[in-house]
Short mmCIF file of C-alpha atoms in Angstrom, two decimals:
data_model
loop_
_atom_site.label_atom_id
_atom_site.label_comp_id
_atom_site.label_asym_id
_atom_site.label_seq_id
_atom_site.Cartn_x
_atom_site.Cartn_y
_atom_site.Cartn_z
CA MET A 5 66.11 -109.68 68.67
CA ILE A 6 67.53 -112.83 67.02
CA GLU A 7 64.74 -112.63 64.47
CA TYR A 8 65.62 -109.02 63.75
CA ILE A 9 69.36 -109.55 63.21
CA SER A 10 68.62 -112.69 61.18
CA GLN A 11 67.30 -110.54 58.35
CA PRO A 12 69.84 -109.43 55.75
CA TRP A 13 71.56 -106.30 57.04
CA PRO A 14 71.27 -103.01 55.14
CA TRP A 15 74.41 -101.63 53.50
CA TYR A 16 74.86 -98.64 55.84
CA PHE A 17 74.77 -100.83 58.97
CA SER A 18 77.11 -103.38 57.35
CA GLY A 19 79.58 -100.67 56.33
CA MET A 20 79.59 -99.23 59.86
CA ALA A 21 80.15 -102.70 61.33
CA ILE A 22 83.14 -103.32 59.05
CA ALA A 23 84.68 -100.01 60.18
CA VAL A 24 84.20 -101.17 63.79
CA VAL A 25 86.09 -104.40 63.03
CA MET A 26 88.92 -102.42 61.46
CA PHE A 27 89.26 -100.11 64.47
CA LEU A 28 89.05 -102.99 66.95
CA LEU A 29 92.09 -104.52 65.24
CA VAL A 30 93.82 -101.11 65.13
CA PHE A 31 93.27 -100.60 68.86
CA PHE A 32 94.58 -104.11 69.46
CA GLY A 33 97.80 -102.85 67.84
CA LYS A 34 97.25 -104.73 64.56
CA ASN A 35 95.84 -103.89 61.16
CA PHE A 36 92.90 -104.99 59.03
CA GLY A 37 94.17 -106.97 56.05
CA PHE A 38 93.16 -110.53 55.32
CA SER A 39 95.15 -111.78 52.36
CA SER A 40 98.50 -111.95 54.23
CA ASN A 41 97.09 -115.09 55.81
CA PHE A 42 97.76 -117.03 52.60
CA ARG A 43 101.42 -116.08 52.98
CA HIS A 44 101.41 -117.07 56.65
CA LEU A 45 99.86 -120.43 55.69
CA CYS A 46 102.63 -120.99 53.11
CA ALA A 47 105.26 -120.03 55.68
CA ALA A 48 103.69 -122.29 58.33
CA CYS A 49 103.78 -125.21 55.87
CA GLY A 50 107.53 -124.87 55.36
CA GLY A 51 107.52 -122.52 52.36
CA ALA A 52 110.89 -121.09 53.46
CA ARG A 53 112.55 -124.10 51.80
CA PHE A 54 111.35 -122.84 48.43
CA SER A 55 111.52 -119.04 48.66
CA ASP A 56 112.87 -116.56 51.19
CA PHE A 57 109.54 -114.75 50.73
CA PHE A 58 108.26 -117.33 53.22
CA ASP A 59 111.31 -117.16 55.47
CA TYR A 60 110.06 -115.07 58.39
CA ASP A 61 108.62 -115.62 61.83
CA TRP A 62 105.02 -116.42 60.84
CA ARG A 63 104.24 -117.21 64.48
CA SER A 64 104.36 -113.50 65.25
CA TYR A 65 101.27 -113.28 63.02
CA SER A 66 99.34 -115.97 64.84
CA TRP A 67 96.85 -113.24 65.86
CA SER A 68 95.95 -112.98 62.16
CA LEU A 69 95.45 -116.72 61.83
CA LEU A 70 93.27 -116.64 64.96
CA PHE A 71 91.20 -113.92 63.28
CA LEU A 72 90.92 -116.25 60.29
CA VAL A 73 89.67 -119.10 62.47
CA GLY A 74 87.11 -116.68 63.89
CA THR A 75 85.78 -115.79 60.44
CA ILE A 76 85.08 -119.46 59.76
CA GLY A 77 83.21 -119.63 63.07
CA GLY A 78 81.30 -116.45 62.22
CA GLY A 79 80.09 -117.97 58.95
CA TRP A 80 79.04 -121.11 60.81
CA ILE A 81 77.12 -119.12 63.43
CA ALA A 82 75.40 -117.03 60.77
CA SER A 83 74.30 -120.08 58.81
CA ASN A 84 73.11 -122.08 61.82
CA PHE A 85 71.58 -119.46 64.07
CA LEU A 86 71.01 -116.25 62.11
CA THR A 87 69.47 -117.38 58.85
CA SER A 88 66.56 -115.95 56.99
CA ASP A 89 65.11 -118.32 54.42
CA ALA A 90 65.04 -116.02 51.43
CA GLY A 91 67.66 -116.05 48.67
CA VAL A 92 69.79 -112.96 48.13
CA GLN A 93 67.59 -110.09 46.94
CA ILE A 94 69.66 -109.04 43.94
CA SER A 95 68.29 -106.71 41.28
CA GLU A 96 66.04 -107.92 38.46
CA ALA A 97 68.67 -106.77 35.93
CA THR A 98 71.30 -109.06 37.51
CA ILE A 99 68.87 -111.99 37.67
CA ASN A 100 68.18 -111.50 33.95
CA ASP A 101 71.87 -111.24 33.03
CA LEU A 102 72.80 -114.34 35.05
CA GLY A 103 69.80 -116.19 33.60
CA LYS A 104 71.34 -115.75 30.15
CA LEU A 105 74.42 -117.58 31.47
CA GLY A 106 72.22 -120.41 32.76
CA ILE A 107 72.42 -119.40 36.42
CA SER A 108 69.04 -119.46 38.15
CA ALA A 109 67.71 -116.78 40.52
CA PRO A 110 69.17 -116.97 44.06
CA SER A 111 67.69 -119.46 46.51
CA GLY A 112 70.56 -119.02 48.98
CA LEU A 113 73.79 -117.03 49.26
CA GLN A 114 75.74 -118.88 46.56
CA PRO A 115 74.72 -120.34 43.19
CA ASP A 116 74.50 -124.11 43.04
CA GLU A 117 75.77 -123.89 39.44
CA VAL A 118 79.18 -122.79 40.76
CA PHE A 119 79.41 -124.11 44.32
CA GLY A 120 77.23 -127.23 44.30
CA LEU A 121 79.41 -130.19 45.30
CA ASN A 122 77.84 -132.31 42.55
CA LYS A 123 79.30 -129.86 39.99
CA VAL A 124 82.91 -130.28 41.05
CA LEU A 125 84.20 -131.71 37.77
CA THR A 126 82.48 -129.29 35.41
CA ILE A 127 84.32 -126.64 33.41
CA PRO A 128 82.66 -123.63 35.10
CA VAL A 129 83.66 -124.92 38.52
CA LEU A 130 87.20 -125.76 37.50
CA VAL A 131 87.67 -122.31 36.02
CA LEU A 132 85.72 -120.18 38.50
CA VAL A 133 86.79 -121.95 41.71
CA VAL A 134 90.18 -123.49 40.93
CA LEU A 135 91.60 -120.85 38.59
CA GLY A 136 89.68 -118.02 40.29
CA GLY A 137 91.11 -118.99 43.66
CA PHE A 138 94.62 -119.15 42.24
CA LEU A 139 94.31 -115.67 40.71
CA VAL A 140 93.04 -114.29 44.02
CA GLY A 141 96.01 -115.72 45.90
CA PHE A 142 98.57 -114.66 43.30
CA GLY A 143 97.08 -111.22 42.62
CA THR A 144 96.56 -110.14 46.23
CA ARG A 145 100.14 -110.87 47.15
CA TRP A 146 101.50 -109.14 44.04
CA ALA A 147 99.31 -106.13 44.80
CA GLY A 148 100.20 -106.33 48.49
CA GLY A 149 96.62 -106.52 49.73
CA CYS A 150 93.00 -107.31 49.01
CA THR A 151 89.67 -105.65 49.63
CA SER A 152 90.36 -105.25 53.35
CA GLY A 153 93.99 -104.16 53.12
CA HIS A 154 93.70 -101.84 50.13
CA ALA A 155 90.04 -100.88 49.53
CA ILE A 156 89.20 -100.34 53.21
CA SER A 157 92.39 -99.86 55.28
CA GLY A 158 94.44 -98.29 52.47
CA LEU A 159 91.78 -95.90 51.17
CA SER A 160 90.91 -94.93 54.77
CA ASN A 161 94.56 -93.91 55.16
CA LEU A 162 94.38 -92.00 51.83
CA GLN A 163 97.06 -94.15 50.21
CA LEU A 164 97.44 -93.54 46.46
CA PRO A 165 98.84 -97.07 45.88
CA SER A 166 95.63 -98.48 47.35
CA LEU A 167 93.54 -96.42 44.94
CA ILE A 168 95.59 -97.80 42.04
CA ALA A 169 95.08 -101.32 43.39
CA VAL A 170 91.31 -100.79 43.67
CA ILE A 171 91.22 -99.53 40.09
CA GLY A 172 93.04 -102.75 39.15
CA PHE A 173 90.46 -104.81 41.11
CA PHE A 174 87.73 -103.28 38.96
CA ILE A 175 89.60 -103.64 35.67
CA GLY A 176 90.03 -107.36 36.39
CA GLY A 177 86.50 -107.82 37.72
CA LEU A 178 84.93 -106.12 34.72
CA ILE A 179 86.98 -108.24 32.29
CA THR A 180 85.89 -111.46 34.00
CA THR A 181 82.26 -110.42 34.35
CA HIS A 182 81.68 -109.06 30.87
CA LEU A 183 84.19 -110.89 28.67
CA LEU A 184 85.17 -114.19 30.33
CA LEU A 185 81.98 -115.40 32.02
CA PRO A 186 80.02 -115.64 28.72
CA LEU A 187 82.86 -117.82 27.38
CA ILE A 188 82.96 -120.07 30.45
CA PHE A 189 79.26 -120.88 30.70
CA MET B 22 94.66 -116.37 76.28
CA LYS B 23 95.20 -112.94 74.85
CA GLY B 24 94.61 -114.41 71.40
CA ILE B 25 90.94 -115.04 72.12
CA LYS B 26 89.99 -111.45 71.31
CA PHE B 27 91.16 -111.94 67.74
CA VAL B 28 88.99 -115.03 67.41
CA LEU B 29 86.05 -113.01 68.70
CA VAL B 30 86.64 -110.13 66.27
CA GLY B 31 86.98 -112.73 63.51
CA ILE B 32 83.62 -114.22 64.49
CA LEU B 33 82.09 -110.74 64.40
CA PHE B 34 83.61 -110.15 60.96
CA GLY B 35 82.30 -113.51 59.69
CA ILE B 36 78.78 -112.69 60.87
CA ILE B 37 78.94 -109.21 59.30
CA MET B 38 80.16 -110.60 55.97
CA SER B 39 77.38 -113.20 56.00
CA LYS B 40 74.50 -110.97 57.03
CA SER B 41 75.55 -108.12 54.73
CA GLU B 42 75.56 -110.73 51.92
CA ALA B 43 79.03 -109.45 50.94
CA ILE B 44 80.16 -113.10 50.75
CA SER B 45 77.58 -113.79 48.05
CA TRP B 46 78.77 -114.54 44.51
CA TYR B 47 75.50 -112.95 43.34
CA ARG B 48 76.28 -109.67 45.13
CA ILE B 49 79.74 -109.48 43.55
CA GLN B 50 78.24 -110.06 40.10
CA GLU B 51 75.68 -107.35 40.79
CA MET B 52 78.51 -105.01 41.80
CA PHE B 53 80.61 -105.64 38.67
CA ARG B 54 77.48 -105.04 36.57
CA PHE B 55 76.74 -101.76 38.43
CA GLN B 56 73.16 -102.95 38.96
CA SER B 57 72.82 -102.18 42.66
CA PHE B 58 74.19 -99.75 45.20
CA HIS B 59 74.48 -102.44 47.90
CA MET B 60 78.21 -103.35 47.70
CA PHE B 61 79.28 -99.80 46.87
CA GLY B 62 77.30 -98.61 49.89
CA ILE B 63 78.96 -101.14 52.21
CA ILE B 64 82.50 -100.35 51.05
CA GLY B 65 81.76 -96.62 50.81
CA VAL B 66 80.46 -96.32 54.37
CA ALA B 67 83.37 -98.41 55.70
CA VAL B 68 85.90 -96.18 53.89
CA VAL B 69 84.30 -92.87 54.91
CA LEU B 70 84.08 -93.89 58.58
CA GLY B 71 87.52 -95.48 58.31
CA ALA B 72 89.02 -92.26 56.96
CA ILE B 73 87.39 -90.15 59.69
CA GLY B 74 88.58 -92.54 62.41
CA THR B 75 92.08 -92.79 60.96
CA ALA B 76 92.38 -89.00 60.79
CA LEU B 77 91.17 -88.65 64.39
CA ILE B 78 93.62 -91.31 65.65
CA LYS B 79 96.48 -89.43 63.94
CA LYS B 80 95.32 -85.99 65.11
CA TYR B 81 95.05 -87.01 68.76
CA ASN B 82 97.99 -89.48 68.66
CA LEU B 83 95.85 -92.21 70.17
CA LYS B 84 97.45 -95.30 71.65
CA ASP B 85 96.49 -98.95 71.36
CA ILE B 86 95.49 -101.12 74.33
CA GLY B 87 99.16 -101.97 74.92
CA GLY B 88 99.96 -98.25 75.33
CA GLU B 89 101.87 -98.06 72.04
CA PRO B 90 101.17 -95.15 69.66
CA ILE B 91 98.98 -96.32 66.77
CA LYS B 92 100.84 -96.26 63.46
CA PHE B 93 99.31 -96.78 60.04
CA ALA B 94 101.63 -98.48 57.58
CA ARG B 95 102.20 -96.48 54.41
CA LYS B 96 102.07 -98.49 51.21
CA GLU B 97 105.37 -98.34 49.34
CA ALA B 98 105.32 -95.96 46.38
CA GLY B 99 104.97 -97.14 42.79
CA TRP B 100 102.13 -98.31 40.61
CA LYS B 101 103.08 -101.46 38.70
CA ARG B 102 102.50 -104.03 41.39
CA TYR B 103 99.26 -102.37 42.42
CA LEU B 104 97.83 -102.13 38.92
CA TYR B 105 99.03 -105.52 37.64
CA GLY B 106 98.51 -107.45 40.84
CA GLY B 107 95.21 -105.70 41.47
CA THR B 108 93.96 -106.62 38.00
CA ILE B 109 94.92 -110.28 38.49
CA PHE B 110 93.12 -110.28 41.84
CA GLY B 111 90.08 -108.62 40.22
CA LEU B 112 89.90 -111.33 37.55
CA GLY B 113 89.79 -113.94 40.30
CA TRP B 114 87.43 -111.97 42.57
CA ALA B 115 84.72 -111.92 39.91
CA MET B 116 85.23 -115.66 39.29
CA THR B 117 85.03 -116.92 42.86
CA GLY B 118 82.73 -114.09 43.93
CA ALA B 119 84.89 -113.94 47.03
CA CYS B 120 87.91 -112.00 48.15
CA PRO B 121 90.12 -113.78 50.71
CA GLY B 122 88.06 -113.17 53.89
CA PRO B 123 84.73 -114.25 52.40
CA MET B 124 86.29 -117.50 51.11
CA PHE B 125 86.76 -118.60 54.72
CA VAL B 126 83.39 -117.21 55.83
CA SER B 127 81.59 -119.08 53.03
CA PHE B 128 83.43 -122.25 53.96
CA GLY B 129 82.28 -121.86 57.56
CA TYR B 130 78.77 -121.13 56.29
CA GLY B 131 78.72 -124.63 54.80
CA TYR B 132 79.69 -124.01 51.19
CA TRP B 133 82.42 -126.66 51.23
CA MET B 134 83.54 -125.96 47.66
CA PHE B 135 85.37 -122.92 49.03
CA ALA B 136 87.91 -125.29 50.57
CA LEU B 137 89.09 -125.80 46.99
CA ALA B 138 89.30 -122.03 46.36
CA ILE B 139 91.23 -121.57 49.63
CA LEU B 140 93.64 -124.30 48.58
CA THR B 141 94.30 -122.83 45.14
CA ALA B 142 94.54 -119.28 46.56
CA THR B 143 97.23 -120.49 48.96
CA LEU B 144 98.93 -122.14 46.00
CA GLY B 145 98.65 -118.84 44.09
CA THR B 146 100.44 -117.00 46.89
CA PHE B 147 103.06 -119.77 46.98
CA VAL B 148 103.70 -119.43 43.23
CA TYR B 149 103.95 -115.64 43.65
CA GLY B 150 106.64 -116.26 46.24
CA LEU B 151 108.57 -118.37 43.71
CA VAL B 152 108.40 -115.92 40.81
CA LYS B 153 108.14 -112.52 42.49
CA ASP B 154 111.69 -111.45 41.63
CA LYS B 155 110.84 -111.79 37.94
CA LEU B 156 107.71 -109.60 38.19
CA PRO B 157 107.58 -105.80 37.91
CA HIS B 158 106.83 -104.08 41.22
#
């Protein structure tokens, strides 16, 4: 059993499982949307002194921060008890494209060229991790949601704003992938 | 400890994100290059099942475990914040290879560099809070 679930999961099973997570939260009286946690973290750290955007009772969202703590634990469990040794089985075309940028074929889940701790002071890391993280935090709050809040919860509820947001996600992602990455590496 | 169920669902979500490889920078690159169905399949199945479930909950006026009617928040109308903010998020998503949830999952997985991405993402939200009144919404 453990050996079976330790293999990478197929897309259809993964998609079903994500829908289950969303409906568990819905039946708990909450909603599935992750990026608000960055706002709660700002509010919990005293952000109200700087902007009334952070002046609210963040403690009433402690369920969301508990969910966040769980996700860290889930990653830890997956890496310690449910691992398969192989690198991510991405397509040959992607391996070729990334090779041109100097990124070697996967040997794990994340490329050492971007997330290796010995690379912390290199330009690609500073741009991709430091700037990339900033844009994620800024953009999700401006858009009012991320992949979970807009692409999954919002589209499931047939919200036009969420469709516009998802189109934005892809405009940005395509610009980074095809125009910026060749400049960064 | 009624909060424990949220930790447990979070753990489930972290395992799903890991084993589906949706937290992988490689998978996000593959998606933005349209070179595999994998990520589109994951999101597509989640949305189709999500839409069916959401419609059923509305049709039968289902209640949550506290006995309250389930309500789905409507997103406020408009397009500017969604298009502009969404594009900014997309730029960052293809850089880090991680949307907000997967940043924390990857950190738990042992990719410590994501602590830095989490820090700057929190800073990004903080800066949004400072300048939001000057941005189109």
